[in-house]
C-alpha positions as a printed Julia matrix, in Angstrom:
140×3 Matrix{Float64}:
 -84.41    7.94  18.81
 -84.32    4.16  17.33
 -80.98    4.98  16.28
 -79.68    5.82  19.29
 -81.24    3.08  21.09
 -79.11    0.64  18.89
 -76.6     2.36  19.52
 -76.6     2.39  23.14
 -77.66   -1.68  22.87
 -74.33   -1.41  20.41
 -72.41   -0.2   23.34
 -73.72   -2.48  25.79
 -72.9    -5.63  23.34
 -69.31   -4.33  23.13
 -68.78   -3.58  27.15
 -70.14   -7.18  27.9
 -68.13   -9.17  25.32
 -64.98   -7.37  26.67
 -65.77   -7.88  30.31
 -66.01  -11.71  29.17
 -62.64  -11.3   27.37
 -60.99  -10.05  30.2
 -62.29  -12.64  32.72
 -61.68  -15.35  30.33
 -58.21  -13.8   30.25
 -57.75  -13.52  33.54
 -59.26  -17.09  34.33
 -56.92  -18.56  31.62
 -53.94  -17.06  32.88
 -54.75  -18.2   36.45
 -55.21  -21.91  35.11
 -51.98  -21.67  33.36
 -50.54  -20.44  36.57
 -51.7   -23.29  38.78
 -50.97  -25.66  36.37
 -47.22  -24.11  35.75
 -46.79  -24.36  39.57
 -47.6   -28.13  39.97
 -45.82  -29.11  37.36
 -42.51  -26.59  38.52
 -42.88  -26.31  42.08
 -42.14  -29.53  43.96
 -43.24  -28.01  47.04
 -45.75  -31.01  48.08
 -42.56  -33.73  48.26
 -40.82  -31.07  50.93
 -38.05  -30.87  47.9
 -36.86  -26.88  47.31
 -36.54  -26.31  43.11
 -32.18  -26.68  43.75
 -32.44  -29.89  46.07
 -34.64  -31.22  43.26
 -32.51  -30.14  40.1
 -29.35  -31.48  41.96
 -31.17  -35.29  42.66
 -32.15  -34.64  38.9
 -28.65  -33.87  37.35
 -27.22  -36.58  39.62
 -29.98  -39.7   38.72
 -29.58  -37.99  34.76
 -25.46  -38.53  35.19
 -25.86  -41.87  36.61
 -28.34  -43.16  34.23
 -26.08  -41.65  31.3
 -22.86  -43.21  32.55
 -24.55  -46.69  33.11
 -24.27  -47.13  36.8
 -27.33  -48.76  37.64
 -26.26  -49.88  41.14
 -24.8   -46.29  42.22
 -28.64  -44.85  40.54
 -30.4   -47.59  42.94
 -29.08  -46.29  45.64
 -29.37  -42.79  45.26
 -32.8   -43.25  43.87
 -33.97  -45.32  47.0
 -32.43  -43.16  49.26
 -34.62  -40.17  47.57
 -37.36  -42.08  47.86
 -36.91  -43.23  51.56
 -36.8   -39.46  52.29
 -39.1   -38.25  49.76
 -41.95  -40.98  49.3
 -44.31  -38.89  47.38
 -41.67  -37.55  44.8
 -42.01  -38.96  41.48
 -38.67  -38.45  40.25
 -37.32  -40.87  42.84
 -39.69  -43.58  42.16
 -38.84  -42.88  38.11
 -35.08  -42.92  38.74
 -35.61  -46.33  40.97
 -37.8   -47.45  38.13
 -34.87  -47.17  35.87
 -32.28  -48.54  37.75
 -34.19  -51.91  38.21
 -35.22  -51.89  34.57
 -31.61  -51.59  33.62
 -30.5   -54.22  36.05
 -33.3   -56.54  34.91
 -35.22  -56.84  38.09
 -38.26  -56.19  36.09
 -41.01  -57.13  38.76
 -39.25  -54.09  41.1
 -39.62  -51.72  38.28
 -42.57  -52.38  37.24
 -43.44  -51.58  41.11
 -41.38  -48.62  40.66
 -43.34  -47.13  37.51
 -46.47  -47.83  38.46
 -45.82  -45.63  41.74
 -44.62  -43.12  39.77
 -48.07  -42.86  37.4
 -50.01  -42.66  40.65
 -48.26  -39.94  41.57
 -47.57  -37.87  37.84
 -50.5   -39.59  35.84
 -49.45  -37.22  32.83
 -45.89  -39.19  32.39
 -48.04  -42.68  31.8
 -48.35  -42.45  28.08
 -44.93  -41.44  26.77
 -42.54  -42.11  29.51
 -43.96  -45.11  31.76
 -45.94  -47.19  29.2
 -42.94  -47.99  27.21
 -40.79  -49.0   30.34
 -43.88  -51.36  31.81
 -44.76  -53.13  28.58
 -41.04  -53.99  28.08
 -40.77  -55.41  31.36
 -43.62  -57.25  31.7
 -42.72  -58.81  27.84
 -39.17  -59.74  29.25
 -41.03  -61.2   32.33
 -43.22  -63.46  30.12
 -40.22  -64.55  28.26
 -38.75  -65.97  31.62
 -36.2   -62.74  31.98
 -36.22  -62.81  36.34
């Protein structure tokens, strides 16, 4: 009788530790869904996932070919239509970094950390401290 009573207390171990296995699975893969979908889905600027990519490829072709001026203005145009839209405050970031109007990208940046907090560290930081060095050197 003892023996099956461990047994049975056995069974129950096993059928709780994979019920928590499968909600931890389940929770997990809902996290990683949610998280996915705010990082992909740029529903919350109004932007579809091709509108987006195109502005992308665009501000990417601009920046690559040097054309500052041309990446201003598509960058503040994006950004007059699509405030909340980090890309467009990036791109116009750029574009005044490159043309040395430091102050206005340092504007620029910092809107774009309030709105993508994650890109601070490895993609803003670098840009901010830069300017704000060429400012103290008397750069604009």
């Amino acid at each position: 009788m003892e023996e099956i009573v461990k047994e049975i207390r056995a069974i129950k171990h096993l059928v709780a530790l994979a019920a928590f296995s499968i909600c931890f699975f389940v929770l997990g893969s809902l996290a990683q869904t949610m998280f996915a979908f705010q990082l992909m889905e740029p529903s919350h600027t109004g932007f579809n996932k091709p509108e987006l990519a195109a502005f992308r490829d665009q501000a990417d072709a601009l920046l690559g070919d040097r054309k500052y001026d041309d990446l201003l203005t598509l960058a503040s145009d994006h950004v007059k239509s699509q405030p909340d839209d980090p890309y467009g405050h990036w791109y116009l970031g750029l574009a005044h970094y490159h043309r040395a109007e430091y102050r206005e990208a340092i504007d620029s940046l910092n809107r774009t950390e309030q709105l993508a907090p994650t890109w601070k560290e490895k993609s803003i930081t670098p840009y901010v401290e830069a300017a704000q060095k060429a400012l103290a050197s008397g750069s604009n």
